XYZ file of C-alpha atoms in Angstrom:
119
model
C -8.528 -0.602 3.545
C -7.811 -4.757 4.736
C -4.795 -4.841 5.898
C -3.276 -7.958 7.497
C -0.883 -7.194 11.143
C 1.145 -10.091 11.894
C 3.492 -10.242 15.499
C 6.660 -12.202 15.877
C 6.223 -13.279 12.081
C 9.042 -15.384 10.431
C 12.225 -16.514 11.225
C 12.985 -13.444 13.648
C 10.656 -13.877 17.247
C 10.562 -9.689 17.387
C 10.128 -9.174 13.929
C 5.552 -8.184 13.749
C 5.023 -7.915 9.444
C 2.273 -6.288 7.638
C 0.619 -6.798 4.388
C -1.473 -3.942 2.908
C -3.067 -6.030 0.438
C -5.953 -4.341 -0.554
C -7.423 -0.427 -1.011
C -10.291 0.947 -1.897
C -10.909 3.920 -5.559
C -14.237 5.347 -3.802
C -15.513 8.049 -5.833
C -16.402 10.124 -2.341
C -12.623 12.322 -2.662
C -13.425 16.198 -3.732
C -12.426 17.427 -5.865
C -11.360 14.552 -7.868
C -8.145 15.749 -8.240
C -6.826 14.828 -5.144
C -7.820 11.526 -4.878
C -4.159 9.787 -5.486
C -3.429 12.410 -2.895
C -5.470 11.545 -0.438
C -4.603 7.543 -0.943
C -1.116 8.864 -0.766
C -1.389 9.646 3.154
C -4.052 6.840 4.396
C -0.719 4.670 3.312
C 1.932 6.117 4.774
C -0.287 7.233 8.147
C -0.608 2.995 8.534
C 2.866 2.429 7.591
C 4.083 5.084 10.380
C 1.370 4.180 12.345
C 2.949 0.399 12.743
C 6.497 1.915 13.723
C 5.015 3.389 16.716
C 3.200 -0.336 17.891
C 6.585 -1.779 17.059
C 5.986 -3.535 13.546
C 9.198 -3.159 11.387
C 8.016 -4.805 7.932
C 5.534 -3.822 5.884
C 4.436 -5.112 2.828
C 1.646 -4.210 0.146
C -0.021 -6.516 -2.597
C -0.263 -4.706 -5.133
C -2.136 -6.303 -8.011
C -3.989 -4.729 -10.442
C -7.540 -5.681 -10.760
C -9.629 -6.542 -13.589
C -11.273 -2.986 -15.305
C -14.571 -2.664 -13.341
C -14.484 -5.428 -10.818
C -15.312 -4.446 -7.980
C -13.804 -6.321 -5.580
C -14.031 -5.264 -1.290
C -16.233 -2.354 -1.969
C -18.983 -2.535 -4.437
C -19.596 0.667 -5.482
C -17.126 1.505 -7.643
C -18.879 4.116 -11.141
C -19.180 1.866 -14.129
C -16.804 3.846 -16.099
C -14.239 4.274 -13.114
C -10.557 3.191 -15.036
C -8.236 1.723 -12.833
C -4.871 1.484 -12.674
C -2.221 -0.989 -14.435
C -0.007 -3.041 -12.784
C 3.165 -0.500 -13.729
C 1.191 2.258 -13.226
C 0.339 1.105 -9.791
C 3.181 -0.353 -8.915
C 4.772 3.051 -9.417
C 2.040 4.649 -7.242
C 2.431 2.879 -3.865
C 6.761 3.153 -4.700
C 5.532 7.120 -5.191
C 3.102 7.084 -1.748
C 6.168 5.163 -0.174
C 8.809 7.979 -1.403
C 6.419 9.949 -0.305
C 6.773 9.055 3.442
C 10.488 8.093 3.246
C 10.716 11.995 2.762
C 8.557 13.040 5.507
C 10.447 11.005 7.974
C 7.665 9.107 8.640
C 8.787 5.595 6.722
C 12.336 4.273 7.593
C 12.988 2.845 3.573
C 11.732 0.007 1.299
C 11.885 -2.085 -1.342
C 10.431 -3.400 -3.907
C 9.851 -6.988 -5.170
C 12.969 -7.018 -7.722
C 15.250 -5.685 -5.308
C 14.497 -8.229 -2.033
C 15.022 -10.741 -4.798
C 17.669 -9.660 -7.240
C 20.478 -11.826 -5.479
C 18.638 -14.767 -4.507
C 16.963 -16.452 -8.107
């Protein structure tokens, strides 16, 4: 997982922001049927951790990779399928919704929800 954390970022000097840029889908999770669960746990745990160190905002860069691209970790099996853009956004949304449901995350908004009145 690649992240960037910015303290006192933006207009509000008290605002700390974190960006999750990449979460590698490596082939070591067994059984494979639980890989999504493991990744959701990693995401919600990271955002919960951020809340304990006074981070108030988090962003996820959800950009579906090109099939067979090994960005970040060059260990993907050649036949591994990547999520489409829509499925990737739904996966991240589901992970964050689970975090809200479990009390680990306050709330979240999709990009379109954040800027629907500003466009």
